[in-house]
Amino acid sequence: MIMTIPYRCGFIAIVGRPNVGKSTLMNHLIGQKISITSKKAQTTRHKITGIFTDPAAQLVFVDTPGFQTDHRNALNDRLNLNVTEAMSGVDAIVFVVEAMRFTEADRTVLRQLPAHTPVLLTVNKIDKEKAKNKLALQEFIEQVSAEFPFVGVQTVSAKHGLRIANLIADLKPLLPESVPLYPDDMVTDKSSRFLAMEIVREKLFRYLGEELPYALNVEVEQFKIDDKGLHEIYIAVLVDKENQKPIVIGKGGEKLKKISTEARMDMEKLFDAKVFLKVWVKVKSGWADDIRFLNELGL
Ligand code: GDP
Ligand code: K
Ligand code: MG
């Protein structure tokens, strides 16, 4: 890659209340699905780094779990601490809101933003019907802009990849002059092992009911690549209680089969390789309140 001089490189945190589309945006910014998404809050449990590189700049995005304000337990406290940590020391912040919907939860996140870091307001989901009235959208933007001294505003649709290039163009001047910190073909600092685990978690979030996904965790027991490039991956789903096991497995094993088939297809796309995937269910109680276990998970 031929780089232009001066080159810019820096860190950008993507923040906002749950479900505004932070992870979907991150995936479109870097052009690969590395951060998992779903309709449920708290899908994103780990801080994920996604790297965008072009001849003029390298943008290192940090996707964060949404702030949890309602329900306190060891896991939520840890998630919030991680968001605060992810925001300190970045060069810029992308504050994401959903078009036509600004709530007390958005305001709570705004209050946590560090002083002296430039914050770009990003209005997502402009594809939605209610955002199609231009005048109403303009009024909404003015209303949110009055809440905080944003350095600028951009409207996007993360899901449809609309105006993502505009967002990147707005962010570049906010970064310091620096040589790139990562190789130009690197899209994330996470390992394939970690990404495999996240993909299985995403399917659990998508295919299980409202409550259960929060009581689950996922562990990679084996990850091997043979000399022909075949990825052999063994993953355990940890449930809190014995009676949760059949819910994950489903009638005649159907649910687990669907989860593992979709996970395998996503992995083949992301790793650009053939994947053999085995997923099974194990019982491990009380993990969500066990600080030592959270440490083991690297949370
Ligand atoms: P996060 O919790 O902020 O990371 O949000 P996610 O990225 O997980 O997205 C939450 C939900 O919003 C998912 O169902 C996404 O498909 C949906 N979503 C994200 N971006 C858009 C968008 O631009 N338009 C629409 N209509 N839906 C979106
Ligand atoms: K979500
Ligand atoms: Mg997310």
XYZ file of C-alpha atoms and ligand atoms in Angstrom:
329
model
C 0.000 0.000 0.000
C 1.266 3.483 -0.898
C 0.682 5.874 1.978
C 0.120 9.595 1.696
C 2.043 12.002 3.936
C 1.090 13.171 6.517
C -0.555 9.915 7.591
C -3.138 9.868 10.379
C -3.817 7.080 12.851
C -5.788 6.884 16.064
C -8.367 5.202 18.297
C -12.113 5.817 18.103
C -14.640 4.483 20.638
C -18.156 3.644 19.422
C -20.566 4.296 22.302
C -24.302 4.512 22.880
C -27.162 2.843 24.704
C -27.937 -0.826 23.908
C -29.420 -1.599 20.457
C -28.709 1.664 18.660
C -26.578 -0.337 16.190
C -22.996 0.130 17.422
C -21.792 -3.349 16.469
C -23.567 -3.298 13.101
C -21.875 0.039 12.407
C -18.463 -1.278 13.403
C -18.805 -4.221 10.990
C -19.716 -1.912 8.118
C -16.924 0.502 8.942
C -14.318 -2.213 8.512
C -16.231 -4.253 5.918
C -16.239 -7.566 7.827
C -18.480 -9.090 10.435
C -16.310 -9.312 13.521
C -18.670 -7.852 16.119
C -21.840 -9.814 16.830
C -25.277 -8.184 16.685
C -28.858 -8.999 17.674
C -32.121 -7.366 18.727
C -31.219 -8.007 22.366
C -29.377 -5.654 24.688
C -26.036 -6.884 26.020
C -25.232 -9.009 22.967
C -21.838 -7.339 22.928
C -20.099 -8.484 26.078
C -16.501 -7.795 25.153
C -14.680 -4.770 23.883
C -13.862 -5.457 20.213
C -11.312 -3.674 18.083
C -11.904 -3.241 14.350
C -9.255 -1.706 12.104
C -9.911 0.334 8.940
C -6.898 1.197 6.791
C -6.596 3.259 3.603
C -3.736 5.194 1.971
C -4.432 8.301 4.097
C -5.340 6.965 7.529
C -5.781 4.047 9.885
C -8.877 4.194 12.119
C -8.864 1.803 15.062
C -12.453 1.424 16.268
C -13.388 0.104 19.687
C -16.911 -1.355 19.881
C -18.238 -1.349 23.424
C -21.043 -3.096 25.290
C -23.913 -0.637 25.884
C -24.133 0.896 29.343
C -26.421 -1.093 31.637
C -28.330 1.180 33.958
C -31.239 -1.004 35.025
C -29.983 -4.307 36.398
C -27.013 -4.582 38.773
C -24.939 -7.723 39.061
C -21.236 -8.569 38.820
C -21.407 -8.996 35.041
C -23.127 -5.640 34.406
C -20.781 -3.769 36.727
C -17.860 -5.273 34.838
C -19.390 -4.366 31.474
C -19.819 -0.732 32.514
C -16.280 -0.559 33.839
C -15.062 -1.869 30.472
C -16.963 0.863 28.596
C -15.466 3.565 30.788
C -12.013 2.085 30.242
C -12.517 1.812 26.481
C -13.381 5.509 26.308
C -10.348 6.761 28.173
C -7.361 7.462 25.989
C -9.168 7.432 22.635
C -8.683 10.248 20.105
C -12.359 10.536 19.184
C -15.751 9.153 20.127
C -18.625 8.165 17.861
C -21.808 8.634 19.887
C -24.541 6.586 18.215
C -28.262 7.288 18.566
C -31.253 5.827 16.773
C -33.006 8.282 14.449
C -36.144 9.833 15.943
C -35.594 8.188 19.310
C -33.626 9.952 22.059
C -34.240 8.543 25.525
C -33.102 8.972 29.109
C -30.733 6.031 28.504
C -29.019 7.995 25.690
C -28.679 10.948 28.043
C -27.125 8.727 30.716
C -24.431 7.603 28.268
C -23.747 11.212 27.215
C -23.099 12.105 30.850
C -20.345 9.465 31.075
C -18.336 10.789 28.119
C -14.875 12.074 29.028
C -14.228 15.808 28.705
C -11.772 17.105 26.059
C -12.305 14.213 23.625
C -14.054 15.176 20.355
C -17.460 13.494 20.059
C -19.172 13.022 16.709
C -22.932 12.561 16.836
C -23.970 9.687 14.569
C -27.654 9.284 13.833
C -28.181 5.658 12.766
C -31.146 3.772 11.243
C -32.107 6.566 8.819
C -33.567 3.798 6.625
C -36.466 3.454 9.061
C -39.870 4.738 7.953
C -40.135 7.286 10.766
C -36.795 8.856 9.717
C -37.835 9.462 6.120
C -39.445 12.843 6.820
C -36.447 15.156 6.186
C -37.816 18.037 8.220
C -38.592 15.853 11.231
C -35.122 14.287 11.021
C -33.540 17.762 10.934
C -35.522 18.765 14.011
C -34.449 15.578 15.775
C -30.786 16.308 14.987
C -31.125 19.838 16.367
C -32.757 18.528 19.515
C -29.961 16.000 20.179
C -27.251 18.525 19.219
C -28.468 20.799 22.011
C -27.629 18.073 24.570
C -23.835 18.119 24.117
C -21.058 20.120 22.363
C -20.598 17.627 19.496
C -17.857 18.420 16.957
C -20.147 17.363 14.123
C -23.038 15.174 13.069
C -23.446 12.420 10.494
C -26.522 10.412 9.474
C -26.067 6.763 8.468
C -27.779 3.436 8.046
C -25.381 0.855 9.448
C -27.584 -2.038 8.388
C -27.671 -0.939 4.751
C -24.146 0.467 4.683
C -25.395 3.964 3.808
C -23.104 7.017 4.162
C -20.450 5.025 6.019
C -17.733 6.614 3.846
C -18.955 10.067 4.969
C -18.535 9.039 8.571
C -14.977 7.859 7.923
C -14.197 11.152 6.147
C -15.494 13.122 9.158
C -13.403 11.095 11.583
C -10.031 11.290 9.830
C -9.262 14.944 10.696
C -9.906 14.168 14.389
C -6.952 11.769 14.521
C -3.330 12.683 15.244
C -0.572 12.460 12.645
C 1.030 9.066 13.112
C 2.330 6.077 11.199
C -0.111 3.111 11.158
C -0.014 1.047 14.350
C -1.239 -2.201 12.728
C -0.402 -4.033 9.470
C -2.654 -2.808 6.612
C -4.359 -6.217 6.146
C -5.292 -6.610 9.823
C -9.011 -6.047 10.592
C -9.143 -6.946 14.278
C -6.858 -7.598 17.229
C -9.048 -10.515 18.322
C -7.962 -14.121 17.686
C -9.872 -16.527 15.425
C -10.565 -18.534 18.552
C -12.308 -15.570 20.165
C -14.259 -14.740 16.991
C -15.461 -18.364 16.752
C -16.799 -18.154 20.301
C -18.547 -14.853 19.566
C -20.244 -16.238 16.463
C -21.760 -19.083 18.510
C -22.891 -16.539 21.115
C -24.587 -14.496 18.421
C -26.643 -17.505 17.255
C -27.640 -18.276 20.859
C -28.854 -14.688 21.214
C -30.773 -14.915 17.978
C -32.422 -18.315 18.414
C -33.172 -18.563 22.127
C -36.000 -16.754 23.975
C -35.770 -13.502 25.881
C -34.122 -14.530 29.141
C -31.947 -17.545 28.472
C -29.066 -16.059 26.454
C -28.005 -14.004 29.471
C -27.597 -17.157 31.544
C -25.266 -18.742 28.994
C -21.631 -18.593 28.216
C -19.503 -20.123 25.512
C -16.095 -21.773 25.771
C -13.779 -22.905 22.976
C -12.438 -26.318 24.003
C -10.364 -26.948 20.907
C -9.308 -24.949 17.838
C -7.069 -26.699 15.332
C -6.089 -25.911 11.758
C -4.765 -28.892 9.771
C -2.222 -28.731 6.937
C -4.998 -28.440 4.327
C -6.402 -25.375 6.137
C -9.454 -27.178 7.586
C -10.513 -25.486 10.851
C -11.580 -28.039 13.464
C -13.464 -26.248 16.244
C -15.060 -27.685 19.427
C -17.246 -25.328 21.435
C -19.126 -25.825 24.729
C -22.211 -23.824 25.673
C -22.313 -23.371 29.459
C -25.759 -23.170 31.029
C -26.578 -22.175 34.615
C -29.057 -24.967 35.389
C -29.730 -28.530 34.261
C -33.264 -27.626 33.051
C -31.867 -25.050 30.619
C -29.997 -27.721 28.691
C -32.973 -29.134 26.738
C -34.057 -25.589 25.765
C -30.738 -24.976 24.026
C -30.701 -28.409 22.412
C -34.333 -28.246 21.243
C -36.733 -30.952 20.138
C -34.768 -33.733 18.470
C -31.638 -31.570 18.711
C -33.031 -29.189 16.103
C -32.210 -25.892 17.792
C -28.598 -26.763 18.499
C -28.232 -28.020 14.946
C -29.525 -24.746 13.517
C -27.239 -22.746 15.821
C -24.158 -24.735 14.848
C -24.942 -24.816 11.111
C -25.334 -21.037 10.951
C -22.283 -20.505 13.120
C -20.227 -22.753 10.848
C -21.324 -20.825 7.739
C -20.371 -17.489 9.329
C -16.999 -18.915 10.375
C -16.258 -20.229 6.874
C -16.921 -16.753 5.475
C -14.872 -14.928 8.096
C -11.905 -17.360 8.118
C -12.164 -17.979 4.377
C -11.689 -21.702 5.058
C -13.554 -24.978 5.479
C -14.779 -25.444 9.047
C -15.709 -28.547 11.029
C -17.684 -27.337 14.052
C -18.964 -29.306 17.030
C -21.142 -27.502 19.610
C -22.466 -29.092 22.822
C -24.076 -28.031 26.109
C -22.604 -28.246 29.650
C -23.958 -27.179 33.067
C -21.991 -24.670 35.154
C -23.985 -22.851 37.846
C -23.885 -19.251 39.023
C -21.260 -18.036 36.558
C -22.810 -14.579 36.068
C -22.096 -13.660 39.675
C -18.732 -15.320 39.953
C -16.016 -12.651 39.705
C -13.210 -15.199 39.466
C -14.923 -16.857 36.542
C -15.346 -13.459 34.828
C -11.615 -12.955 35.209
C -10.966 -16.326 33.593
C -13.115 -15.236 30.658
C -11.039 -12.094 30.334
C -14.019 -9.832 30.947
P -25.722 -2.464 19.627
O -26.357 -3.073 20.833
O -25.731 -0.961 19.720
O -24.373 -3.004 19.305
O -26.708 -2.795 18.388
P -26.602 -3.960 17.271
O -25.548 -3.612 16.269
O -26.516 -5.290 17.929
O -28.013 -3.768 16.543
C -29.227 -3.847 17.263
C -30.367 -4.093 16.281
O -30.546 -2.946 15.430
C -30.107 -5.271 15.342
O -31.310 -5.984 15.189
C -29.661 -4.599 14.046
O -29.945 -5.365 12.901
C -30.494 -3.314 14.065
N -29.862 -2.226 13.277
C -28.586 -1.790 13.354
N -28.356 -0.795 12.473
C -29.519 -0.579 11.812
C -29.918 0.329 10.752
O -29.160 1.121 10.209
N -31.229 0.236 10.356
C -32.110 -0.641 10.906
N -33.357 -0.639 10.435
N -31.763 -1.514 11.886
C -30.483 -1.485 12.334
K -27.691 -5.550 20.535
Mg -23.201 -4.349 20.278
